[in-house]
Each structure stands twice: as C-alpha cells, then as structure tokens.
Amino acid sequence: MIGMGKIIRKHVKTGLLIAAVLFVLLANTGIACAEPVPARPFENIYVFDYAGLIDDADEQQMRKIAELLEEKSKAQLIVVTINDLAQMEIEDYALELFRNWGIGDKEKNNGLLILVNKESLLENRRGRIRIEVGYGLEGAINDGKAGAILDTYALPAFELGEYSRGIRDTFMVAAAEVAKEYGLDLEDENFAHLKDYPVEDEEVSLLALLPIIIVVVIFLITIRKTGGPRGYHRGPFTGTFFGSGHSRGGGFGGGSTGGGGASR
C-alpha cells in the first residue's frame, strides 16, 4: 500500500507539471482563455485603450472633448479597445460592458460607448467596432445614424490600417451629434472643430418597416378587443432596462442602454 501511495503521488506531481507547462505554452501562443469584460475602472478617463490601438495625440484630444461634454451636459462618451470578445458577439459584449460600468447619467441615461475589437479589426471581419447608445441619446444618434457614422468614418480608415484615426473620427462625429442634442455652441473654440464631422442617417425603406407596422397594428387590435394582454403588468421593458441598480461612483453615472446602436 505504501508503494502504491508513492506511485499515485508521483503521477499527481507529473500531471501538475504537465498542466503548468501547457498553461505557459498556451498563454505565450495566444490560445489561453479569452479576455473577459473589463471591470469598471475606479476613475473615468473616457478613453480605455486596452488593445493599444490609439495614438497619444488622438487619445488626449478625445479625452478633452469627452470631459467638456460631460461637464456641460452630463453625457458620457467612452471609448474602449479590447484584444478579443471573449467568444461573445460584439453586441452582447458592448451591452454587458455598458451595463457593468454604468455609462452615462443615471437619470438621463445619456451614455455612449465606442467599442473596438482588435482581433476582428486585424482580420478585417465583422465585430470590429460598435457604437452602443444609451436611452437618453437614441434621439440624437439612432441606429441608422450610428451605422452611417461607422460607414463614413470608421471603416474607410480601418481599410487603410489607420485604426487610431478611424476611432478618433468616429468619436468626434458622435461628440458633434451629442453637442447638438444639448444645444451646445459649436462656434465655441472648444467645440468648433466638431463641425468638420457631418453625418446623415442611413435611409430606411418603408418596405423594411412593413413587418414592424403589421405587428404593431395586430397588437393594437388585440388590446382594443381584450382590454390588454392577460396578466399584463409593468415589466423590465417599461422602465429602465439594465443598470437601474447602479449607483453613482467610480466616475461613472450609472446609466443604462437597451441595445441601440450599430456594429460593423
């Protein structure tokens, strides 16, 4: 029995050694576990370049504009670059990050996140970038406008390998739209250069909206006939969606989003 115990201990030690070697090899070859959604930072510095894609000058320029916008409107524009999506869709990743960080003012829900994924960016495939918009800014930047911003400013720069410029330009045009939403003077020297970033909404055809219109009409007819769906009550989609439990702290306001925005 003593000899058997020694054999077992020997195999356990060998197994642990092999596991440790494999872990080191996988980590060094980039096959280790995918990067998780970053924890909420203690301080909001507006630009979180975890993937090292942004030039210092562009980073400082975006931070300056973001700080001024928050000071004058409480809107928070946040840029985050990551190495990978942790095997998630970019929409889900952006939603979780937005919710966990609590981007935007808790009452106004006026946060905006620009998320850039280095892995998809280098491979030139979908999942490169997303604009995630808080409830309070959906009037200023609807899904069509978010898509137009990415198509006009982000993708052309990305195709040339100018990742920092694409991120900066995307931020600047989003900042311009937010500034206009709050009636800020673009002639002010602090915001004047934002006028160089115009954008138009993507056109949405009536045909594309037809299925939605039909569903709404059927729903309204049902409500009229029955007095409302059985068991209808105020649920999670009638109030603030996600993040309602966030408290102000760490430089973020506890804002929320319902998944509005666009991805490319």
Short mmCIF file of C-alpha atoms in Angstrom, two decimals:
data_model
loop_
_atom_site.label_atom_id
_atom_site.label_comp_id
_atom_site.label_asym_id
_atom_site.label_seq_id
_atom_site.Cartn_x
_atom_site.Cartn_y
_atom_site.Cartn_z
CA MET A 1 0.00 0.00 0.00
CA ILE A 2 2.91 2.35 0.78
CA GLY A 3 4.41 1.67 -2.64
CA MET A 4 1.07 2.35 -4.31
CA GLY A 5 0.81 5.71 -2.47
CA LYS A 6 4.21 6.76 -3.77
CA ILE A 7 3.20 5.86 -7.33
CA ILE A 8 -0.02 7.89 -7.07
CA ARG A 9 1.81 10.91 -5.66
CA LYS A 10 4.39 10.64 -8.43
CA HIS A 11 1.67 10.63 -11.12
CA VAL A 12 -0.10 13.58 -9.49
CA LYS A 13 3.11 15.62 -9.47
CA THR A 14 3.79 14.69 -13.09
CA GLY A 15 0.26 15.67 -14.07
CA LEU A 16 0.51 19.03 -12.33
CA LEU A 17 3.86 19.73 -14.00
CA ILE A 18 2.44 18.93 -17.45
CA ALA A 19 -0.59 21.14 -16.79
CA ALA A 20 1.66 24.03 -15.75
CA VAL A 21 3.82 23.66 -18.87
CA LEU A 22 0.75 23.54 -21.12
CA PHE A 23 -0.69 26.65 -19.48
CA VAL A 24 2.52 28.60 -20.09
CA LEU A 25 2.69 27.44 -23.69
CA LEU A 26 -0.93 28.32 -24.37
CA ALA A 27 -0.57 31.74 -22.76
CA ASN A 28 2.51 32.55 -24.83
CA THR A 29 0.88 31.45 -28.10
CA GLY A 30 -2.31 33.46 -27.52
CA ILE A 31 -4.53 30.37 -27.16
CA ALA A 32 -5.25 30.91 -23.49
CA CYS A 33 -8.61 32.00 -22.16
CA ALA A 34 -10.24 34.91 -23.95
CA GLU A 35 -10.15 38.35 -22.39
CA PRO A 36 -13.13 38.90 -20.08
CA VAL A 37 -15.22 42.08 -19.99
CA PRO A 38 -13.06 44.59 -18.07
CA ALA A 39 -14.18 45.50 -14.57
CA ARG A 40 -15.44 49.02 -14.06
CA PRO A 41 -12.45 51.34 -13.54
CA PHE A 42 -12.20 53.38 -10.36
CA GLU A 43 -11.68 56.54 -12.40
CA ASN A 44 -13.39 57.56 -15.61
CA ILE A 45 -10.68 58.72 -18.04
CA TYR A 46 -13.04 58.37 -21.05
CA VAL A 47 -10.57 56.51 -23.28
CA PHE A 48 -9.53 52.98 -22.23
CA ASP A 49 -7.10 51.70 -24.86
CA TYR A 50 -6.57 48.17 -23.56
CA ALA A 51 -5.56 46.91 -27.03
CA GLY A 52 -3.05 49.68 -27.77
CA LEU A 53 -4.71 50.95 -30.95
CA ILE A 54 -4.89 54.70 -30.29
CA ASP A 55 -2.16 57.31 -30.74
CA ASP A 56 -1.38 59.52 -27.76
CA ALA A 57 -2.45 62.73 -29.54
CA ASP A 58 -5.81 61.26 -30.56
CA GLU A 59 -6.34 59.89 -27.06
CA GLN A 60 -5.74 63.27 -25.44
CA GLN A 61 -7.99 65.05 -27.92
CA MET A 62 -10.88 62.65 -27.27
CA ARG A 63 -10.46 62.90 -23.51
CA LYS A 64 -10.59 66.69 -23.64
CA ILE A 65 -13.81 66.73 -25.68
CA ALA A 66 -15.41 63.99 -23.56
CA GLU A 67 -14.64 65.85 -20.34
CA LEU A 68 -16.12 69.10 -21.68
CA LEU A 69 -19.27 67.32 -22.89
CA GLU A 70 -19.84 65.69 -19.53
CA GLU A 71 -19.24 68.99 -17.74
CA LYS A 72 -21.88 70.77 -19.86
CA SER A 73 -24.46 68.01 -20.39
CA LYS A 74 -23.68 65.07 -18.05
CA ALA A 75 -23.38 62.91 -21.17
CA GLN A 76 -20.55 60.39 -21.02
CA LEU A 77 -18.77 59.32 -24.21
CA ILE A 78 -16.50 56.36 -23.57
CA VAL A 79 -14.02 54.66 -25.92
CA VAL A 80 -12.83 51.13 -25.12
CA THR A 81 -10.49 48.97 -27.19
CA ILE A 82 -10.08 45.27 -26.37
CA ASN A 83 -8.00 42.39 -27.69
CA ASP A 84 -10.91 39.99 -28.23
CA LEU A 85 -14.60 39.48 -27.46
CA ALA A 86 -14.22 36.53 -25.07
CA GLN A 87 -16.19 34.38 -27.55
CA MET A 88 -19.16 36.76 -27.39
CA GLU A 89 -20.94 38.73 -30.10
CA ILE A 90 -19.83 42.34 -30.12
CA GLU A 91 -23.40 43.47 -29.35
CA ASP A 92 -23.55 41.32 -26.22
CA TYR A 93 -20.09 42.37 -25.11
CA ALA A 94 -20.89 46.07 -25.54
CA LEU A 95 -24.18 45.71 -23.70
CA GLU A 96 -22.56 43.93 -20.76
CA LEU A 97 -19.71 46.42 -20.55
CA PHE A 98 -22.09 49.39 -20.78
CA ARG A 99 -24.30 47.90 -18.07
CA ASN A 100 -21.47 46.91 -15.73
CA TRP A 101 -19.73 50.26 -15.98
CA GLY A 102 -22.94 52.31 -15.79
CA ILE A 103 -22.05 54.72 -18.59
CA GLY A 104 -23.99 57.98 -18.62
CA ASP A 105 -26.01 59.88 -16.05
CA LYS A 106 -28.36 57.61 -14.09
CA GLU A 107 -31.35 59.90 -14.58
CA LYS A 108 -30.68 60.94 -18.18
CA ASN A 109 -29.22 57.62 -19.41
CA ASN A 110 -27.10 59.66 -21.78
CA GLY A 111 -24.06 57.46 -22.21
CA LEU A 112 -22.41 56.37 -25.43
CA LEU A 113 -19.82 53.62 -25.85
CA ILE A 114 -17.49 53.12 -28.80
CA LEU A 115 -16.14 49.58 -28.53
CA VAL A 116 -13.31 48.38 -30.80
CA ASN A 117 -12.21 44.75 -31.04
CA LYS A 118 -8.60 44.34 -32.18
CA GLU A 119 -8.92 40.68 -33.16
CA SER A 120 -11.67 41.28 -35.73
CA LEU A 121 -10.06 44.55 -36.79
CA LEU A 122 -6.81 42.84 -37.79
CA GLU A 123 -8.72 40.06 -39.55
CA ASN A 124 -10.95 42.62 -41.30
CA ARG A 125 -14.19 40.88 -40.39
CA ARG A 126 -17.43 41.76 -38.66
CA GLY A 127 -17.18 42.53 -34.97
CA ARG A 128 -14.57 45.26 -35.43
CA ILE A 129 -16.44 48.17 -33.90
CA ARG A 130 -19.74 49.03 -32.24
CA ILE A 131 -21.47 52.20 -31.14
CA GLU A 132 -23.71 51.46 -28.15
CA VAL A 133 -26.17 54.23 -27.32
CA GLY A 134 -27.92 54.92 -24.01
CA TYR A 135 -31.66 55.52 -23.90
CA GLY A 136 -31.30 59.25 -23.48
CA LEU A 137 -29.23 59.70 -26.66
CA GLU A 138 -31.26 57.49 -29.01
CA GLY A 139 -32.97 60.60 -30.38
CA ALA A 140 -29.63 62.17 -31.23
CA ILE A 141 -27.98 59.00 -32.57
CA ASN A 142 -30.49 56.42 -33.75
CA ASP A 143 -29.47 53.07 -35.20
CA GLY A 144 -29.36 54.42 -38.75
CA LYS A 145 -27.16 57.35 -37.83
CA ALA A 146 -24.85 55.12 -35.80
CA GLY A 147 -24.43 52.87 -38.83
CA ALA A 148 -23.79 55.86 -41.09
CA ILE A 149 -21.10 57.13 -38.71
CA LEU A 150 -19.28 53.81 -38.87
CA ASP A 151 -19.61 53.50 -42.65
CA THR A 152 -18.47 57.05 -43.28
CA TYR A 153 -15.68 57.47 -40.75
CA ALA A 154 -14.57 54.20 -39.14
CA LEU A 155 -14.48 51.66 -41.96
CA PRO A 156 -12.64 53.73 -44.60
CA ALA A 157 -9.85 54.46 -42.11
CA PHE A 158 -9.74 50.85 -40.93
CA GLU A 159 -9.38 49.63 -44.52
CA LEU A 160 -6.19 51.71 -44.75
CA GLY A 161 -4.91 50.36 -41.45
CA GLU A 162 -5.35 53.78 -39.81
CA TYR A 163 -7.05 52.44 -36.72
CA SER A 164 -6.42 55.40 -34.45
CA ARG A 165 -7.83 57.86 -36.99
CA GLY A 166 -10.92 55.71 -37.52
CA ILE A 167 -11.59 55.57 -33.79
CA ARG A 168 -10.94 59.28 -33.31
CA ASP A 169 -13.15 60.33 -36.22
CA THR A 170 -15.96 58.05 -35.01
CA PHE A 171 -15.72 59.63 -31.59
CA MET A 172 -15.65 63.18 -32.97
CA VAL A 173 -18.77 62.81 -35.10
CA ALA A 174 -20.61 61.16 -32.20
CA ALA A 175 -19.49 64.02 -29.96
CA ALA A 176 -20.77 66.53 -32.51
CA GLU A 177 -24.21 64.89 -32.52
CA VAL A 178 -24.34 64.86 -28.72
CA ALA A 179 -23.28 68.51 -28.56
CA LYS A 180 -26.06 69.46 -30.98
CA GLU A 181 -28.57 67.44 -28.97
CA TYR A 182 -27.83 69.56 -25.92
CA GLY A 183 -27.74 72.84 -27.82
CA LEU A 184 -24.04 73.43 -27.22
CA ASP A 185 -22.46 76.15 -29.33
CA LEU A 186 -20.23 74.58 -31.98
CA GLU A 187 -18.78 78.03 -32.62
CA ASP A 188 -17.19 77.82 -29.18
CA GLU A 189 -13.45 77.34 -29.59
CA ASN A 190 -13.60 74.14 -27.57
CA PHE A 191 -16.09 72.51 -29.96
CA ALA A 192 -15.52 74.40 -33.23
CA HIS A 193 -13.63 71.59 -34.99
CA LEU A 194 -16.57 69.22 -34.43
CA LYS A 195 -18.28 70.97 -37.35
CA ASP A 196 -15.86 69.12 -39.63
CA TYR A 197 -17.67 65.84 -38.95
CA PRO A 198 -21.11 65.88 -40.62
CA VAL A 199 -23.17 62.70 -40.98
CA GLU A 200 -26.55 61.72 -42.39
CA ASP A 201 -28.91 58.98 -41.23
CA GLU A 202 -29.00 55.78 -43.23
CA GLU A 203 -32.24 55.62 -45.19
CA VAL A 204 -34.77 53.07 -44.01
CA SER A 205 -37.27 51.96 -46.65
CA LEU A 206 -40.97 51.62 -45.93
CA LEU A 207 -40.75 48.03 -47.13
CA ALA A 208 -38.23 47.22 -44.40
CA LEU A 209 -40.55 48.70 -41.79
CA LEU A 210 -43.66 46.86 -43.07
CA PRO A 211 -43.31 43.77 -40.81
CA ILE A 212 -42.97 46.01 -37.75
CA ILE A 213 -46.01 48.04 -38.76
CA ILE A 214 -48.08 44.86 -39.20
CA VAL A 215 -47.09 43.54 -35.76
CA VAL A 216 -47.94 46.86 -34.11
CA VAL A 217 -51.34 47.00 -35.82
CA ILE A 218 -52.18 43.44 -34.75
CA PHE A 219 -51.09 44.22 -31.19
CA LEU A 220 -53.24 47.34 -31.05
CA ILE A 221 -56.26 45.43 -32.38
CA THR A 222 -55.73 42.77 -29.72
CA ILE A 223 -55.50 45.40 -26.98
CA ARG A 224 -58.71 47.06 -28.21
CA LYS A 225 -60.65 43.80 -28.25
CA THR A 226 -59.44 42.29 -24.99
CA GLY A 227 -58.59 45.34 -22.93
CA GLY A 228 -54.97 44.28 -22.78
CA PRO A 229 -52.99 41.02 -22.76
CA ARG A 230 -53.83 38.71 -19.86
CA GLY A 231 -51.53 39.20 -16.93
CA TYR A 232 -50.11 42.39 -18.39
CA HIS A 233 -48.01 44.25 -15.86
CA ARG A 234 -45.23 46.77 -15.79
CA GLY A 235 -42.18 44.75 -16.66
CA PRO A 236 -38.47 45.33 -17.27
CA PHE A 237 -39.00 46.92 -20.68
CA THR A 238 -41.35 49.62 -19.39
CA GLY A 239 -38.87 51.12 -17.00
CA THR A 240 -35.12 51.46 -17.10
CA PHE A 241 -33.57 48.42 -18.75
CA PHE A 242 -30.36 47.19 -17.12
CA GLY A 243 -28.28 49.22 -14.78
CA SER A 244 -31.18 50.53 -12.71
CA GLY A 245 -29.42 49.28 -9.62
CA HIS A 246 -26.16 51.06 -10.40
CA SER A 247 -25.16 53.77 -8.01
CA ARG A 248 -23.05 56.76 -8.89
CA GLY A 249 -19.42 56.09 -8.21
CA GLY A 250 -16.04 55.47 -9.77
CA GLY A 251 -16.52 58.34 -12.19
CA PHE A 252 -19.46 56.71 -13.97
CA GLY A 253 -23.05 57.82 -13.54
CA GLY A 254 -24.98 54.54 -13.54
CA GLY A 255 -26.65 55.00 -16.94
CA SER A 256 -28.25 52.22 -18.99
CA THR A 257 -28.91 51.12 -22.55
CA GLY A 258 -31.46 48.98 -24.35
CA GLY A 259 -29.08 47.81 -27.07
CA GLY A 260 -29.45 50.72 -29.51
CA GLY A 261 -26.62 51.46 -31.89
CA ALA A 262 -24.79 49.75 -34.75
CA SER A 263 -21.96 47.30 -35.37
CA ARG A 264 -19.58 46.66 -38.22
#
